Coordinates of C-alpha atoms (C1' of nucleotides) in Angstrom, one line a residue:
Chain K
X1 CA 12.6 25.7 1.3
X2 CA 12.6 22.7 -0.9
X3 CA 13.2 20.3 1.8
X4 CA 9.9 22.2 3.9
X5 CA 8.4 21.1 0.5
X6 CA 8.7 17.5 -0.3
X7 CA 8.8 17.6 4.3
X8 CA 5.0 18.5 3.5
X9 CA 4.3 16.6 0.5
X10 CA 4.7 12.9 1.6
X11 CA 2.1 13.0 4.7
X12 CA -0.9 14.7 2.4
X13 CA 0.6 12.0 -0.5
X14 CA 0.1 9.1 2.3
X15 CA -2.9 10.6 3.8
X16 CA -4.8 10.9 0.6
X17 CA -4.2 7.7 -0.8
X18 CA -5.3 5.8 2.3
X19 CA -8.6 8.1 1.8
X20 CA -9.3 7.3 -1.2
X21 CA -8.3 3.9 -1.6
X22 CA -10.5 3.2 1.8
X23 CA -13.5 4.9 1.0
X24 CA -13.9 3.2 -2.1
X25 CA -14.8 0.7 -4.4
X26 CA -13.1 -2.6 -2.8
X27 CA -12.6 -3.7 -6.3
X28 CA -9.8 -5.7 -5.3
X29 CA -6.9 -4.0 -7.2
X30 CA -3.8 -3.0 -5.7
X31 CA -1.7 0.4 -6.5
X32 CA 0.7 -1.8 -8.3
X33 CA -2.4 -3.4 -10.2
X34 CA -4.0 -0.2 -11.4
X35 CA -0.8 1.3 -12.3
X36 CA -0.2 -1.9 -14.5
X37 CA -3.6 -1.9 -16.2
X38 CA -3.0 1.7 -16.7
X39 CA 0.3 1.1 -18.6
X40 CA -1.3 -1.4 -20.7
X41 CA -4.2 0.8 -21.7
X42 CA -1.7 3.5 -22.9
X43 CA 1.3 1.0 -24.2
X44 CA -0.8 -1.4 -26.1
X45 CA 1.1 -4.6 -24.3
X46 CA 4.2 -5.3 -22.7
X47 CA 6.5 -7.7 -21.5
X48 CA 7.0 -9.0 -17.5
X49 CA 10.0 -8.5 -17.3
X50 CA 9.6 -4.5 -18.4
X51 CA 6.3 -4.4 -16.2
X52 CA 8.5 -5.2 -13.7
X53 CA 11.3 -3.0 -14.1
X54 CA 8.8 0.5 -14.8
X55 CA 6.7 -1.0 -12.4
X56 CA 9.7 -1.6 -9.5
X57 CA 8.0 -5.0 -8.3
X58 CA 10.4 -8.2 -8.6
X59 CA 10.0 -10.0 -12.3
X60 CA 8.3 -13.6 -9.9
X61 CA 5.9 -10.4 -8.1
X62 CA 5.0 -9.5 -12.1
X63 CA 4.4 -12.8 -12.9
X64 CA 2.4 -13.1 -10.0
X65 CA 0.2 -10.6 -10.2
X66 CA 0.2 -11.0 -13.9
X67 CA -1.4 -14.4 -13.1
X68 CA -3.9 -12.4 -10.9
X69 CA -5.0 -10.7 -13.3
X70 CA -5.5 -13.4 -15.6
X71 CA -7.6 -14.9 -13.5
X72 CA -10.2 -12.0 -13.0
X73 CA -9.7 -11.9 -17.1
X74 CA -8.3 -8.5 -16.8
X75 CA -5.4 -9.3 -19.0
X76 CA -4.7 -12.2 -21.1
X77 CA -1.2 -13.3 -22.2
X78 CA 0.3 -14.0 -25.4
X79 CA 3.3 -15.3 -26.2
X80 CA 6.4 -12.5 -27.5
X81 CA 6.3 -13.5 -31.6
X82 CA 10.1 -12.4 -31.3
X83 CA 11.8 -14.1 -28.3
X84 CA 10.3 -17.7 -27.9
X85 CA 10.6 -16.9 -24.1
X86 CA 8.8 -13.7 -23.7
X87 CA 5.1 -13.3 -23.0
X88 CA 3.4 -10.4 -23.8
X89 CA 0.1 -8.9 -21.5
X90 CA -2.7 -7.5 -23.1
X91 CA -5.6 -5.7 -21.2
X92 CA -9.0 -7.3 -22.1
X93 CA -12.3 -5.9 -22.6
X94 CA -13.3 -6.5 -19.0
X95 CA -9.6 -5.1 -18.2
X96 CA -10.5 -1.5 -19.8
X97 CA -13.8 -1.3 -18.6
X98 CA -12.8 -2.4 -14.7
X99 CA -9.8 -0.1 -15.2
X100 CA -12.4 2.7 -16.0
X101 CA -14.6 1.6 -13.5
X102 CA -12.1 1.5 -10.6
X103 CA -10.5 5.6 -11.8
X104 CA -13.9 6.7 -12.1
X105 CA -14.4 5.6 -8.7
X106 CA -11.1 6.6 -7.5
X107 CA -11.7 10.3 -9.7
X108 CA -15.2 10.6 -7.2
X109 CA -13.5 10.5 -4.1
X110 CA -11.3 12.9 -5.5
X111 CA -13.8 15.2 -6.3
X112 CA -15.9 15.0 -3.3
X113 CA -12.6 16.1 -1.3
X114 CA -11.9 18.7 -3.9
X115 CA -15.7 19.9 -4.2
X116 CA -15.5 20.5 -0.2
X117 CA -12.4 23.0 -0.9
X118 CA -13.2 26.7 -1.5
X119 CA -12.3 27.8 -4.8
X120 CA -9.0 29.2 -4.4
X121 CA -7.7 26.0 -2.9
X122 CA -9.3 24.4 -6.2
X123 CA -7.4 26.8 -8.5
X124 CA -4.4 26.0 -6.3
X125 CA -4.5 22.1 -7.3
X126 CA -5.7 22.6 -10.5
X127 CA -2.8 24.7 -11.5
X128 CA -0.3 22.4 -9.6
X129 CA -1.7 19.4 -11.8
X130 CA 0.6 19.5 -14.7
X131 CA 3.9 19.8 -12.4
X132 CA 2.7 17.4 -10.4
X133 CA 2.3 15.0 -13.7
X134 CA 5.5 16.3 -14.5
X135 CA 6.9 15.6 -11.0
X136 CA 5.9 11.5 -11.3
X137 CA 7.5 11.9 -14.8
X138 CA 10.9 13.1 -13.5
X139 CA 11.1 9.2 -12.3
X140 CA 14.4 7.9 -13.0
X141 CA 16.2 6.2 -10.7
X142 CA 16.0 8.4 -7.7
X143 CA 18.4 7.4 -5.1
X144 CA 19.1 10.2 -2.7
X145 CA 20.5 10.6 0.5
Chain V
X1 CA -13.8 20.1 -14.9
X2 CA -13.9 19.0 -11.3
X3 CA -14.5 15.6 -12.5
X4 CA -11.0 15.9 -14.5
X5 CA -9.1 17.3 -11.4
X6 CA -9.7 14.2 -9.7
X7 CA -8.9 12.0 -12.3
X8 CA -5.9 13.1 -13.1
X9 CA -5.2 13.5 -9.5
X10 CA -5.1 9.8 -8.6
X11 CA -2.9 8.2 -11.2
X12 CA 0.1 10.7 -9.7
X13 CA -1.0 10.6 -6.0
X14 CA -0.1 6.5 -7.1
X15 CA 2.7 6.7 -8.7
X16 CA 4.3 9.2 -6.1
X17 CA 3.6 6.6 -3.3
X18 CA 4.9 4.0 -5.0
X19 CA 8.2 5.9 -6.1
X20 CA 9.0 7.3 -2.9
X21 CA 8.4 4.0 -1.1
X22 CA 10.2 2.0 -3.1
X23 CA 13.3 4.3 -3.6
X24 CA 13.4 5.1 0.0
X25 CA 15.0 3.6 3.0
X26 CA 13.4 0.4 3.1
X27 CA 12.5 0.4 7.0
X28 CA 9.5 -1.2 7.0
X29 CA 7.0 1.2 8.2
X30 CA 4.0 0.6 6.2
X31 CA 2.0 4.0 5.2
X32 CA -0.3 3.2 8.0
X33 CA 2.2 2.6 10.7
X34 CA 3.7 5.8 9.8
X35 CA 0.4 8.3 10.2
X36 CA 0.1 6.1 13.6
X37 CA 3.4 7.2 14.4
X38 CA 3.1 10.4 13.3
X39 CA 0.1 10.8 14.9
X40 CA 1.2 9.6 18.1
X41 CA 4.1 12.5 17.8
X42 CA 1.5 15.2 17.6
X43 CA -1.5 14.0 19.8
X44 CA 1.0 12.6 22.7
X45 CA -0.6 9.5 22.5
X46 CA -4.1 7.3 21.4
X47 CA -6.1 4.5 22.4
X48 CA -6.0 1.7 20.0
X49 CA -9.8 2.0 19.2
X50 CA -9.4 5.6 18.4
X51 CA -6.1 5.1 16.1
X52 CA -8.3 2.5 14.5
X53 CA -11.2 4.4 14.1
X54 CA -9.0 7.9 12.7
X55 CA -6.6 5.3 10.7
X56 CA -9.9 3.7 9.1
X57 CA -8.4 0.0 10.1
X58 CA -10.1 -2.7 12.3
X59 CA -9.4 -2.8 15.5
X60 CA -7.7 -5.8 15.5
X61 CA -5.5 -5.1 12.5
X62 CA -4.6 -1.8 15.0
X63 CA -4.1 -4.2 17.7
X64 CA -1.2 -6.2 15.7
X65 CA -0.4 -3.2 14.1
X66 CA 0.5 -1.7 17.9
X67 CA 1.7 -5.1 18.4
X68 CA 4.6 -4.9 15.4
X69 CA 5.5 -1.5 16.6
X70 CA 6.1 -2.3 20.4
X71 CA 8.0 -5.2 19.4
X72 CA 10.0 -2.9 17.3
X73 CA 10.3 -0.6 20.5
X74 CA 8.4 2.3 18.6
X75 CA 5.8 2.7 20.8
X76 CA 4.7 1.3 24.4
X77 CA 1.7 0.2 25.8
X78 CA 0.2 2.0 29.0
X79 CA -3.0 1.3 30.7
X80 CA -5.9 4.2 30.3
X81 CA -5.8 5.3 34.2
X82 CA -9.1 5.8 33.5
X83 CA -10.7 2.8 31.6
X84 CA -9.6 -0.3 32.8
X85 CA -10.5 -1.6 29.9
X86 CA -8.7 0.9 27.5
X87 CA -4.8 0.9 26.5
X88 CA -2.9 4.0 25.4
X89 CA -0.4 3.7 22.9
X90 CA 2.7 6.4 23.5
X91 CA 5.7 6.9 21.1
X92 CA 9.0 5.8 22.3
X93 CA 12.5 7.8 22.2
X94 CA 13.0 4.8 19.2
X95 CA 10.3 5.6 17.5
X96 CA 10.2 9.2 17.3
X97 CA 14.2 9.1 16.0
X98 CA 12.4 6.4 13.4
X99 CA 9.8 8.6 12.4
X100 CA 12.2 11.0 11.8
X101 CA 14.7 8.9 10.2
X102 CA 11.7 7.9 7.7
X103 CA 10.0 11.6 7.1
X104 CA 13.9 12.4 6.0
X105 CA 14.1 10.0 3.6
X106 CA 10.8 10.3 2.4
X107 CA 11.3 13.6 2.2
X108 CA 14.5 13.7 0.5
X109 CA 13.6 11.6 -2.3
X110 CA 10.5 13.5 -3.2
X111 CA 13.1 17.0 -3.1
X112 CA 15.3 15.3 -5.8
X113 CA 12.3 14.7 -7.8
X114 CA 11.2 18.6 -7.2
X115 CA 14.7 19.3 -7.9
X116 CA 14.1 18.2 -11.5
X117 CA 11.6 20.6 -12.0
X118 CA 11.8 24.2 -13.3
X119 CA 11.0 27.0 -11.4
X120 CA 7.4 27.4 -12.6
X121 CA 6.5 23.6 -11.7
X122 CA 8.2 23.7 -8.1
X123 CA 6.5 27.1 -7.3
X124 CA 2.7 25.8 -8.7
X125 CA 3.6 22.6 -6.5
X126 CA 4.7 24.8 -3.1
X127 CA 1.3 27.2 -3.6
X128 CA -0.9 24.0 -4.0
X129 CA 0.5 22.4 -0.6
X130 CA -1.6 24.2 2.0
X131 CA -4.7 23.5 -0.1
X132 CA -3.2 20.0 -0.5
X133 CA -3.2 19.7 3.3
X134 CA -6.5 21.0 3.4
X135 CA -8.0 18.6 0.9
X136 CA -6.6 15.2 3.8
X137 CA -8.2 17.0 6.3
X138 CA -11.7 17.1 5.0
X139 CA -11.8 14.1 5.7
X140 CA -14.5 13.2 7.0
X141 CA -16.4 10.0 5.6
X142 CA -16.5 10.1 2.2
X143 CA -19.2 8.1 0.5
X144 CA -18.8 8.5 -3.3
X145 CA -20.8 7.8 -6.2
Chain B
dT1 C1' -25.7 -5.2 27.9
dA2 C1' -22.2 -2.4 25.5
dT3 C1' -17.4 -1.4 24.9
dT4 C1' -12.3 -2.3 24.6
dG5 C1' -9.1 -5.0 23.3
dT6 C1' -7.1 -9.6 22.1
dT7 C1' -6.7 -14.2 19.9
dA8 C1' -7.6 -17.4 16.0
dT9 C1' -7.7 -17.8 11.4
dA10 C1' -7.5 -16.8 6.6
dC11 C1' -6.4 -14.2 2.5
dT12 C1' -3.8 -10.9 -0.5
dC13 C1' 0.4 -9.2 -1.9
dT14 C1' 5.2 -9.4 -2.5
dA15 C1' 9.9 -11.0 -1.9
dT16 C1' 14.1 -14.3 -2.5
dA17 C1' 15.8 -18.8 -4.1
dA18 C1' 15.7 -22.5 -7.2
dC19 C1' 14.2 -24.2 -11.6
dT20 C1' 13.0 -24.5 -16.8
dA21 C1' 13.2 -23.1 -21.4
dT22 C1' 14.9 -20.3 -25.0
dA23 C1' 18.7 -17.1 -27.0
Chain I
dT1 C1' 26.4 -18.5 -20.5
dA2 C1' 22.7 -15.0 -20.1
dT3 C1' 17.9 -13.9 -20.2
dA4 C1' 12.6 -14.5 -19.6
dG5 C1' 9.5 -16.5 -17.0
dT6 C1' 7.7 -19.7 -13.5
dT7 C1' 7.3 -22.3 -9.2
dA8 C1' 8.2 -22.9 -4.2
dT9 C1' 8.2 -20.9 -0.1
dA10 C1' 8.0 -17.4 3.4
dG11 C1' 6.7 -13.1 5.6
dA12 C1' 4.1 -8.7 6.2
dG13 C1' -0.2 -6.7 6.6
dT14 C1' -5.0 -6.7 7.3
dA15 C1' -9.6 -8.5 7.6
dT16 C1' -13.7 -11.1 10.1
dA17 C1' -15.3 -14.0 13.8
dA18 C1' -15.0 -15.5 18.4
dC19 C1' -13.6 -14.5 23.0
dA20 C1' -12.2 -12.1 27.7
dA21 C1' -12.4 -8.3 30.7
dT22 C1' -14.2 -4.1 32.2
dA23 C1' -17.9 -0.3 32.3

DNA sequence: TATTGTTATACTCTATAACTATA
DNA sequence: TATAGTTATAGAGTATAACAATA
């Protein structure tokens, strides 16, 4: 029954992200952007080349997009007091608040799907939140099949 | 409480897209090209201006986007017997054993991760799915905020 | 005249390969 | 010699604008 589970999982995963990321704000960040901003917010900084490992993007894509970024002064670098050739990437000021900007956005799609849901399919996502935060968690290397 | 629902909902919709994807077989079927697909499979087959109107994408990205599968042998092309004017897009033998191919994988990886889980989590996570599939289909416009 | 689809073109994102600088 | 990061280059994917053919 476990395969009928993750069998239905990845369409409504695919489905939903499309939604949401089509519907709103074309703020001009990519899954791979907000998930890095996000990590910065919680982690304080970090290096490319462990962006790009947690991240799974290639460490010239990191750079990349690093220099993105940069350029819409979402993050600034600074260079790694410890290792002469490490750079560490902050989140600015304008990086937090576009980063809240762009989830609050993203969180109203959400809830207008969610709010058009009776209330036991509510209750039913609600309660599967924390597994489902648990289930991204459970990420180390996966490699099945 | 709503409002948190969906904001905790979006970081792991995110990171499970991105971990499955990049895991997975790397086949080349973007998420869009795979709900085409998939959609093909169950609806027999689709004009390009309706896959491009239900896949919320131009019409001529749907155009190349038809264009990358047929050269792939995924789908054909047929004329609309009825519009001149119109094309219908049908799945191939190729592409359905793709589609399938890719739903396995897909699948499979996201089972490992369930497999991580305890009892509790995987059983919140299999009660939430119909509701889950409920929330992608009401889908009509959303226009947030 | 409106609709369906395509072609032309440009931009974002990301990858691999080759290179520089530091450890 | 190995590691951190960058630059060079190429390809996928998708958009808007302009066009052709049919209704």
């Amino acid at each position: 029954m476990d395969a009928t589970a993750g069998t239905q999982l990845m369409p409504v995963l695919a489905q939903l992200i499309r939604v949401v990321r089509q519907t709103d704000a074309p703020d001009g960040l990519s899954l791979v952007a907000l998930a890095v901003l996000r990590r910065l917010e919680a982690g304080g900084s970090g290096r490319i080349s462990e962006l790009a490992r947690v991240e799974r993007a290639s460490q010239p894509g990191m750079t990349q997009l690093v220099g993105r970024l940069e350029r819409a002064d979402l993050v600034r670098r600074v260079p790694d007091p410890h290792d002469g050739r490490g750079v560490l990437v902050e989140l600015t000021d304008g990086g937090r608040a576009q980063l809240a900007r762009t989830q609050a956005g993203y969180a109203a799609t959400l809830d207008t799907l969610l709010s058009r849901l009776d209330e036991d399919d509510r209750a039913a996502i609600a309660a599967a939140l924390p597994a489902l935060g648990r289930l991204v968690r459970a990420d180390t290397p996966v490699r099945s099949a």
